[in-house]
């Protein structure tokens, strides 16, 4: 279940919007309380109360592995990792917020084929980021 809008986390972040929800967690847009008007993305690990202890440990391990991977990434096409914390038994990490819209949203708004030049530009940016993570030692492979 998503956090309520206005919720304060770690005495630093005010939840302002749900950006997305998935099987592993929820991502929020949050305002930095010490810098009003500045935003970050907060990912919350969701673990169902019915989850077995083994599955819970595995989910936390995967979440921490994601944090470890993000921590070492420094690239202009990849949002930067800021910090991680636990609060009220939940796990969170905070990243740079990149304003914009999803490709799904762009397709909905466009109501037709996208401009070829824009698509080529976006794909080149994706390729830059993929090239960077694949060149890491060991390489990071997205599934």
CSV table of N, CA and C in Angstrom, one decimal:
chain,number,residue,atom,x,y,z
A,1,UNK,N,0.8,-1.2,0.0
A,1,UNK,CA,0.0,0.0,0.0
A,1,UNK,C,0.9,1.2,0.0
A,2,UNK,N,0.6,2.2,-0.9
A,2,UNK,CA,1.4,3.4,-1.0
A,2,UNK,C,1.3,4.3,0.2
A,3,UNK,N,2.4,5.0,0.4
A,3,UNK,CA,2.4,6.0,1.5
A,3,UNK,C,1.5,7.1,1.2
A,4,UNK,N,0.9,7.8,2.2
A,4,UNK,CA,0.0,8.9,1.9
A,4,UNK,C,0.8,10.1,1.4
A,5,UNK,N,0.2,10.9,0.6
A,5,UNK,CA,0.8,12.2,0.2
A,5,UNK,C,1.0,13.1,1.4
A,6,UNK,N,2.1,13.7,1.5
A,6,UNK,CA,2.4,14.5,2.7
A,6,UNK,C,3.2,13.8,3.8
A,7,UNK,N,3.3,12.4,3.7
A,7,UNK,CA,4.1,11.7,4.7
A,7,UNK,C,5.5,12.1,4.7
A,8,UNK,N,6.1,12.2,5.9
A,8,UNK,CA,7.5,12.6,6.1
A,8,UNK,C,8.3,11.4,6.3
A,9,UNK,N,9.4,11.2,5.6
A,9,UNK,CA,10.3,10.1,5.8
A,9,UNK,C,11.7,10.6,6.3
A,10,UNK,N,12.3,9.9,7.2
A,10,UNK,CA,13.6,10.2,7.7
A,10,UNK,C,13.8,11.6,8.1
A,11,UNK,N,12.8,12.3,8.4
A,11,UNK,CA,12.8,13.8,8.8
A,11,UNK,C,13.4,14.6,7.7
A,12,UNK,N,13.5,14.1,6.4
A,12,UNK,CA,14.1,14.8,5.3
A,12,UNK,C,13.3,14.9,4.1
A,13,UNK,N,12.4,14.0,3.9
A,13,UNK,CA,11.7,13.9,2.6
A,13,UNK,C,10.1,13.9,2.8
A,14,UNK,N,9.5,14.7,2.1
A,14,UNK,CA,8.0,14.8,2.1
A,14,UNK,C,7.5,14.2,0.8
A,15,UNK,N,6.7,13.1,0.9
A,15,UNK,CA,6.1,12.4,-0.2
A,15,UNK,C,5.1,13.4,-0.9
A,16,UNK,N,5.3,13.6,-2.2
A,16,UNK,CA,4.4,14.5,-3.0
A,16,UNK,C,3.6,13.7,-4.1
A,17,UNK,N,4.1,12.6,-4.5
A,17,UNK,CA,3.5,11.9,-5.6
A,17,UNK,C,4.0,10.4,-5.7
A,18,UNK,N,3.1,9.5,-6.1
A,18,UNK,CA,3.5,8.2,-6.4
A,18,UNK,C,3.9,8.2,-7.9
A,19,UNK,N,5.1,7.8,-8.2
A,19,UNK,CA,5.6,7.7,-9.6
A,19,UNK,C,5.4,6.4,-10.2
A,20,UNK,N,5.4,5.3,-9.4
A,20,UNK,CA,5.2,4.0,-10.0
A,20,UNK,C,5.2,2.9,-8.9
A,21,UNK,N,4.5,1.8,-9.3
A,21,UNK,CA,4.4,0.7,-8.3
A,21,UNK,C,4.8,-0.6,-9.1
A,22,UNK,N,5.5,-1.5,-8.5
A,22,UNK,CA,5.8,-2.7,-9.1
A,22,UNK,C,5.8,-3.8,-8.1
A,23,UNK,N,6.2,-5.0,-8.5
A,23,UNK,CA,6.2,-6.2,-7.6
A,23,UNK,C,7.2,-6.0,-6.4
A,24,UNK,N,8.3,-5.3,-6.6
A,24,UNK,CA,9.2,-5.1,-5.5
A,24,UNK,C,9.0,-3.9,-4.6
A,25,UNK,N,8.3,-2.9,-5.1
A,25,UNK,CA,8.1,-1.7,-4.3
A,25,UNK,C,7.4,-0.6,-5.0
A,26,UNK,N,7.5,0.5,-4.4
A,26,UNK,CA,6.8,1.7,-4.9
A,26,UNK,C,7.9,2.8,-5.0
A,27,UNK,N,7.8,3.7,-6.0
A,27,UNK,CA,8.7,4.8,-6.2
A,27,UNK,C,7.9,6.1,-6.0
A,28,UNK,N,8.4,7.0,-5.2
A,28,UNK,CA,7.7,8.2,-4.9
A,28,UNK,C,8.6,9.4,-5.4
A,29,UNK,N,7.9,10.5,-5.7
A,29,UNK,CA,8.6,11.8,-5.8
A,29,UNK,C,8.4,12.4,-4.5
A,30,UNK,N,9.6,12.9,-3.9
A,30,UNK,CA,9.6,13.5,-2.6
A,30,UNK,C,10.3,14.9,-2.6
A,31,UNK,N,9.8,15.8,-1.8
A,31,UNK,CA,10.5,17.1,-1.7
A,31,UNK,C,11.5,17.0,-0.6
A,32,UNK,N,12.6,17.6,-0.8
A,32,UNK,CA,13.7,17.7,0.2
A,32,UNK,C,13.3,18.8,1.2
A,33,UNK,N,13.1,18.5,2.5
A,33,UNK,CA,12.6,19.5,3.4
A,33,UNK,C,13.6,20.6,3.7
A,34,UNK,N,14.9,20.3,3.6
A,34,UNK,CA,15.8,21.3,3.8
A,34,UNK,C,16.1,22.2,2.6
A,35,UNK,N,15.5,21.8,1.4
A,35,UNK,CA,15.6,22.6,0.2
A,35,UNK,C,14.3,22.6,-0.5
A,36,UNK,N,13.3,23.4,0.0
A,36,UNK,CA,12.0,23.4,-0.6
A,36,UNK,C,12.0,23.7,-2.1
A,37,UNK,N,11.2,22.9,-2.9
A,37,UNK,CA,11.2,23.1,-4.3
A,37,UNK,C,12.2,22.2,-5.0
A,38,UNK,N,13.0,21.4,-4.2
A,38,UNK,CA,13.9,20.4,-4.8
A,38,UNK,C,13.4,19.1,-4.5
A,39,UNK,N,13.5,18.2,-5.5
A,39,UNK,CA,12.9,16.9,-5.4
A,39,UNK,C,13.9,15.7,-5.6
A,40,UNK,N,13.5,14.6,-5.1
A,40,UNK,CA,14.2,13.3,-5.2
A,40,UNK,C,13.2,12.2,-5.5
A,41,UNK,N,13.8,11.0,-5.8
A,41,UNK,CA,12.9,9.8,-6.0
A,41,UNK,C,13.2,8.9,-4.8
A,42,UNK,N,12.2,8.4,-4.2
A,42,UNK,CA,12.4,7.5,-3.0
A,42,UNK,C,11.8,6.2,-3.4
A,43,UNK,N,12.6,5.1,-3.3
A,43,UNK,CA,12.1,3.8,-3.6
A,43,UNK,C,11.9,3.1,-2.3
A,44,UNK,N,10.7,2.5,-2.1
A,44,UNK,CA,10.3,1.8,-0.9
A,44,UNK,C,10.2,0.3,-1.2
A,45,UNK,N,10.9,-0.6,-0.5
A,45,UNK,CA,10.8,-2.0,-0.6
A,45,UNK,C,9.5,-2.5,0.0
A,46,UNK,N,8.7,-3.1,-0.7
A,46,UNK,CA,7.4,-3.6,-0.1
A,46,UNK,C,7.5,-5.1,0.1
A,47,UNK,N,7.3,-5.5,1.4
A,47,UNK,CA,7.3,-6.9,1.7
A,47,UNK,C,6.0,-7.2,2.4
A,48,UNK,N,5.3,-8.2,1.8
A,48,UNK,CA,4.0,-8.5,2.3
A,48,UNK,C,4.1,-9.2,3.7
A,49,UNK,N,3.2,-8.9,4.6
A,49,UNK,CA,3.2,-9.6,5.9
A,49,UNK,C,3.2,-11.1,5.8
A,50,UNK,N,2.6,-11.6,4.7
A,50,UNK,CA,2.5,-13.1,4.5
A,50,UNK,C,3.7,-13.7,3.9
A,51,UNK,N,4.8,-12.9,3.7
A,51,UNK,CA,6.0,-13.4,3.1
A,51,UNK,C,6.8,-14.2,4.1
A,52,UNK,N,7.3,-15.3,3.7
A,52,UNK,CA,8.1,-16.2,4.6
A,52,UNK,C,9.4,-15.5,5.0
A,53,UNK,N,10.0,-15.9,6.0
A,53,UNK,CA,11.2,-15.3,6.5
A,53,UNK,C,12.3,-15.4,5.5
A,54,UNK,N,12.4,-16.5,4.8
A,54,UNK,CA,13.4,-16.8,3.8
A,54,UNK,C,13.2,-15.8,2.6
A,55,UNK,N,11.9,-15.7,2.1
A,55,UNK,CA,11.6,-14.7,1.0
A,55,UNK,C,11.9,-13.3,1.5
A,56,UNK,N,11.6,-13.0,2.7
A,56,UNK,CA,11.9,-11.6,3.2
A,56,UNK,C,13.3,-11.3,3.2
A,57,UNK,N,14.2,-12.2,3.7
A,57,UNK,CA,15.6,-12.0,3.6
A,57,UNK,C,16.1,-11.9,2.2
A,58,UNK,N,15.6,-12.7,1.3
A,58,UNK,CA,16.0,-12.6,-0.1
A,58,UNK,C,15.6,-11.3,-0.7
A,59,UNK,N,14.4,-10.8,-0.4
A,59,UNK,CA,14.0,-9.5,-1.0
A,59,UNK,C,14.9,-8.4,-0.5
A,60,UNK,N,15.2,-8.4,0.8
A,60,UNK,CA,16.1,-7.4,1.4
A,60,UNK,C,17.5,-7.5,0.8
A,61,UNK,N,18.0,-8.7,0.6
A,61,UNK,CA,19.3,-8.9,-0.1
A,61,UNK,C,19.3,-8.3,-1.5
A,62,UNK,N,18.2,-8.6,-2.3
A,62,UNK,CA,18.2,-8.0,-3.6
A,62,UNK,C,18.1,-6.5,-3.6
A,63,UNK,N,17.3,-5.9,-2.6
A,63,UNK,CA,17.2,-4.5,-2.5
A,63,UNK,C,18.6,-3.9,-2.2
A,64,UNK,N,19.3,-4.5,-1.2
A,64,UNK,CA,20.6,-4.0,-0.9
A,64,UNK,C,21.6,-4.2,-2.0
A,65,UNK,N,21.5,-5.2,-2.8
A,65,UNK,CA,22.3,-5.4,-4.0
A,65,UNK,C,22.1,-4.3,-5.0
A,66,UNK,N,20.8,-3.9,-5.2
A,66,UNK,CA,20.5,-2.8,-6.1
A,66,UNK,C,21.1,-1.5,-5.6
A,67,UNK,N,21.1,-1.3,-4.3
A,67,UNK,CA,21.7,-0.1,-3.7
A,67,UNK,C,23.2,-0.1,-4.0
A,68,UNK,N,23.9,-1.3,-3.7
A,68,UNK,CA,25.3,-1.4,-4.0
A,68,UNK,C,25.7,-1.1,-5.4
A,69,UNK,N,24.8,-1.6,-6.4
A,69,UNK,CA,25.1,-1.3,-7.8
A,69,UNK,C,24.9,0.2,-8.1
A,70,UNK,N,23.9,0.8,-7.6
A,70,UNK,CA,23.6,2.2,-7.9
A,70,UNK,C,24.6,3.1,-7.3
A,71,UNK,N,25.1,2.7,-6.1
A,71,UNK,CA,26.1,3.6,-5.4
A,71,UNK,C,27.3,3.9,-6.2
A,72,UNK,N,27.8,2.9,-7.0
A,72,UNK,CA,29.0,3.0,-7.7
A,72,UNK,C,28.8,3.7,-9.1
A,73,UNK,N,27.6,4.0,-9.5
A,73,UNK,CA,27.3,4.5,-10.9
A,73,UNK,C,27.4,6.0,-10.9
A,74,UNK,N,28.2,6.5,-11.8
A,74,UNK,CA,28.4,8.0,-12.0
A,74,UNK,C,28.3,8.2,-13.5
A,75,UNK,N,27.1,8.6,-14.0
A,75,UNK,CA,27.0,8.8,-15.4
A,75,UNK,C,25.8,9.8,-15.6
A,76,UNK,N,26.0,10.7,-16.6
A,76,UNK,CA,25.0,11.7,-16.8
A,76,UNK,C,23.6,11.2,-17.2
A,77,UNK,N,23.5,10.0,-17.7
A,77,UNK,CA,22.3,9.4,-18.2
A,77,UNK,C,21.6,8.5,-17.1
A,78,UNK,N,22.3,8.4,-15.9
A,78,UNK,CA,21.8,7.5,-14.9
A,78,UNK,C,21.5,8.4,-13.6
A,79,UNK,N,20.3,8.4,-13.1
A,79,UNK,CA,20.1,9.1,-11.8
A,79,UNK,C,21.1,8.7,-10.7
A,80,UNK,N,21.6,9.7,-10.0
A,80,UNK,CA,22.6,9.4,-9.0
A,80,UNK,C,21.9,9.0,-7.7
A,81,UNK,N,22.6,8.0,-7.0
A,81,UNK,CA,22.2,7.5,-5.7
A,81,UNK,C,22.5,8.5,-4.7
A,82,UNK,N,21.6,8.7,-3.7
A,82,UNK,CA,21.9,9.7,-2.6
A,82,UNK,C,22.1,9.0,-1.3
A,83,UNK,N,21.2,8.2,-0.8
A,83,UNK,CA,21.3,7.5,0.5
A,83,UNK,C,20.2,6.4,0.6
A,84,UNK,N,20.4,5.6,1.6
A,84,UNK,CA,19.4,4.6,2.0
A,84,UNK,C,19.2,4.7,3.5
A,85,UNK,N,18.0,4.2,3.9
A,85,UNK,CA,17.6,4.2,5.3
A,85,UNK,C,16.5,3.2,5.6
A,86,UNK,N,16.3,2.9,6.8
A,86,UNK,CA,15.2,2.1,7.3
A,86,UNK,C,14.4,2.9,8.2
A,87,UNK,N,13.1,2.8,8.1
A,87,UNK,CA,12.2,3.5,9.0
A,87,UNK,C,10.9,2.6,9.2
A,88,UNK,N,10.5,2.5,10.5
A,88,UNK,CA,9.3,1.7,10.9
A,88,UNK,C,9.3,0.3,10.2
A,89,UNK,N,10.5,-0.3,10.2
A,89,UNK,CA,10.6,-1.7,9.6
A,89,UNK,C,10.6,-1.7,8.1
A,90,UNK,N,10.6,-0.6,7.4
A,90,UNK,CA,10.6,-0.6,6.0
A,90,UNK,C,11.9,-0.1,5.5
A,91,UNK,N,12.3,-0.5,4.2
A,91,UNK,CA,13.6,-0.2,3.6
A,91,UNK,C,13.3,0.8,2.5
A,92,UNK,N,14.2,1.8,2.4
A,92,UNK,CA,14.1,2.9,1.4
A,92,UNK,C,15.5,3.2,0.8
A,93,UNK,N,15.5,3.7,-0.5
A,93,UNK,CA,16.7,4.4,-0.9
A,93,UNK,C,16.2,5.6,-1.7
A,94,UNK,N,17.1,6.6,-1.8
A,94,UNK,CA,16.8,7.9,-2.4
A,94,UNK,C,17.8,8.1,-3.5
A,95,UNK,N,17.2,8.6,-4.7
A,95,UNK,CA,18.0,8.9,-5.8
A,95,UNK,C,17.6,10.3,-6.4
A,96,UNK,N,18.4,10.8,-7.2
A,96,UNK,CA,18.1,12.0,-8.0
A,96,UNK,C,16.8,11.9,-8.7
A,97,UNK,N,16.0,12.9,-8.6
A,97,UNK,CA,14.7,12.9,-9.4
A,97,UNK,C,15.0,13.5,-10.8
A,98,UNK,N,14.6,12.8,-11.8
A,98,UNK,CA,14.7,13.3,-13.2
A,98,UNK,C,13.3,13.7,-13.7
A,99,UNK,N,13.1,15.0,-13.9
A,99,UNK,CA,11.7,15.3,-14.4
A,99,UNK,C,11.5,14.9,-15.8
A,100,UNK,N,10.3,14.7,-16.1
A,100,UNK,CA,9.9,14.2,-17.5
A,100,UNK,C,8.7,13.3,-17.4
A,101,UNK,N,8.5,12.6,-18.5
A,101,UNK,CA,7.4,11.7,-18.5
A,101,UNK,C,7.8,10.3,-19.1
A,102,UNK,N,7.0,9.3,-18.8
A,102,UNK,CA,7.4,8.0,-19.3
A,102,UNK,C,7.1,7.9,-20.8
A,103,UNK,N,7.7,6.9,-21.4
A,103,UNK,CA,7.4,6.7,-22.8
A,103,UNK,C,5.9,6.4,-23.1
A,104,UNK,N,5.3,5.6,-22.2
A,104,UNK,CA,3.9,5.3,-22.3
A,104,UNK,C,3.1,6.6,-22.4
A,105,UNK,N,3.4,7.5,-21.5
A,105,UNK,CA,2.7,8.8,-21.4
A,105,UNK,C,2.9,9.6,-22.7
A,106,UNK,N,4.1,9.6,-23.2
A,106,UNK,CA,4.5,10.3,-24.4
A,106,UNK,C,3.7,9.7,-25.6
A,107,UNK,N,3.6,8.4,-25.6
A,107,UNK,CA,2.8,7.7,-26.7
A,107,UNK,C,1.3,8.1,-26.6
A,108,UNK,N,0.8,8.1,-25.4
A,108,UNK,CA,-0.6,8.4,-25.2
A,108,UNK,C,-0.9,9.9,-25.7
A,109,UNK,N,0.0,10.8,-25.3
A,109,UNK,CA,-0.2,12.2,-25.7
A,109,UNK,C,0.0,12.4,-27.2
A,110,UNK,N,0.9,11.7,-27.8
A,110,UNK,CA,1.2,11.9,-29.2
A,110,UNK,C,0.1,11.4,-30.2
A,111,UNK,N,-0.6,10.4,-29.8
A,111,UNK,CA,-1.7,9.8,-30.6
A,111,UNK,C,-1.3,9.5,-32.0
A,112,UNK,N,-0.1,9.0,-32.2
A,112,UNK,CA,0.4,8.6,-33.5
A,112,UNK,C,1.9,8.4,-33.4
A,113,UNK,N,2.5,8.1,-34.5
A,113,UNK,CA,3.9,7.8,-34.5
A,113,UNK,C,4.7,9.0,-33.9
A,114,UNK,N,5.8,8.6,-33.1
A,114,UNK,CA,6.7,9.6,-32.6
A,114,UNK,C,7.6,10.2,-33.7
A,115,UNK,N,8.1,11.3,-33.5
A,115,UNK,CA,9.1,11.9,-34.4
A,115,UNK,C,10.3,11.1,-34.4
A,116,UNK,N,10.7,10.7,-35.6
A,116,UNK,CA,11.9,9.8,-35.7
A,116,UNK,C,13.2,10.4,-35.2
A,117,UNK,N,13.4,11.7,-35.3
A,117,UNK,CA,14.6,12.3,-34.8
A,117,UNK,C,14.6,12.2,-33.3
A,118,UNK,N,13.4,12.4,-32.6
A,118,UNK,CA,13.4,12.3,-31.2
A,118,UNK,C,13.7,10.9,-30.7
A,119,UNK,N,13.1,9.9,-31.4
A,119,UNK,CA,13.3,8.5,-31.0
A,119,UNK,C,14.8,8.2,-31.1
A,120,UNK,N,15.4,8.6,-32.2
A,120,UNK,CA,16.8,8.3,-32.4
A,120,UNK,C,17.6,8.9,-31.3
A,121,UNK,N,17.3,10.2,-30.9
A,121,UNK,CA,18.0,10.9,-29.9
A,121,UNK,C,17.9,10.1,-28.5
A,122,UNK,N,16.6,9.7,-28.2
A,122,UNK,CA,16.4,9.0,-27.0
A,122,UNK,C,17.1,7.6,-26.9
A,123,UNK,N,17.1,6.9,-28.1
A,123,UNK,CA,17.7,5.6,-28.1
A,123,UNK,C,19.3,5.8,-28.0
A,124,UNK,N,19.8,6.8,-28.5
A,124,UNK,CA,21.3,7.0,-28.3
A,124,UNK,C,21.6,7.3,-26.9
A,125,UNK,N,20.7,8.0,-26.2
A,125,UNK,CA,20.9,8.2,-24.7
A,125,UNK,C,20.8,6.9,-24.0
A,126,UNK,N,19.9,6.1,-24.3
A,126,UNK,CA,19.7,4.8,-23.7
A,126,UNK,C,21.0,3.9,-23.9
A,127,UNK,N,21.5,4.0,-25.2
A,127,UNK,CA,22.7,3.2,-25.5
A,127,UNK,C,23.9,3.7,-24.8
A,128,UNK,N,24.0,5.0,-24.5
A,128,UNK,CA,25.1,5.5,-23.8
A,128,UNK,C,25.1,5.0,-22.3
A,129,UNK,N,23.9,4.9,-21.7
A,129,UNK,CA,23.8,4.4,-20.4
A,129,UNK,C,24.1,2.9,-20.3
A,130,UNK,N,23.5,2.2,-21.3
A,130,UNK,CA,23.8,0.7,-21.4
A,130,UNK,C,25.3,0.4,-21.6
A,131,UNK,N,25.9,1.2,-22.5
A,131,UNK,CA,27.3,1.0,-22.7
A,131,UNK,C,28.1,1.2,-21.4
A,132,UNK,N,27.8,2.2,-20.7
A,132,UNK,CA,28.4,2.5,-19.4
A,132,UNK,C,28.3,1.3,-18.4
A,133,UNK,N,27.1,0.9,-18.2
A,133,UNK,CA,26.9,-0.2,-17.2
A,133,UNK,C,27.4,-1.5,-17.7
A,134,UNK,N,27.4,-1.8,-19.0
A,134,UNK,CA,28.0,-3.0,-19.5
A,134,UNK,C,29.6,-3.0,-19.4
A,135,UNK,N,30.1,-1.8,-19.4
A,135,UNK,CA,31.6,-1.7,-19.3
A,135,UNK,C,32.1,-1.8,-17.9
A,136,UNK,N,31.3,-1.8,-16.9
A,136,UNK,CA,31.7,-1.9,-15.5
A,136,UNK,C,32.4,-3.3,-15.3
A,137,UNK,N,33.1,-3.4,-14.2
A,137,UNK,CA,33.8,-4.7,-13.9
A,137,UNK,C,33.3,-5.1,-12.5
A,138,UNK,N,32.5,-6.1,-12.4
A,138,UNK,CA,31.8,-6.9,-13.5
A,138,UNK,C,30.7,-6.1,-14.2
A,139,UNK,N,30.4,-6.5,-15.4
A,139,UNK,CA,29.3,-5.7,-16.1
A,139,UNK,C,28.0,-5.9,-15.4
A,140,UNK,N,27.2,-4.8,-15.5
A,140,UNK,CA,25.8,-4.9,-15.0
A,140,UNK,C,24.9,-5.2,-16.2
A,141,UNK,N,24.2,-6.3,-16.0
A,141,UNK,CA,23.3,-6.8,-17.1
A,141,UNK,C,21.9,-6.6,-16.6
A,142,UNK,N,21.0,-5.9,-17.4
A,142,UNK,CA,19.6,-5.7,-17.0
A,142,UNK,C,18.8,-6.9,-17.7
A,143,UNK,N,17.9,-7.4,-16.9
A,143,UNK,CA,17.0,-8.5,-17.4
A,143,UNK,C,15.7,-7.9,-17.7
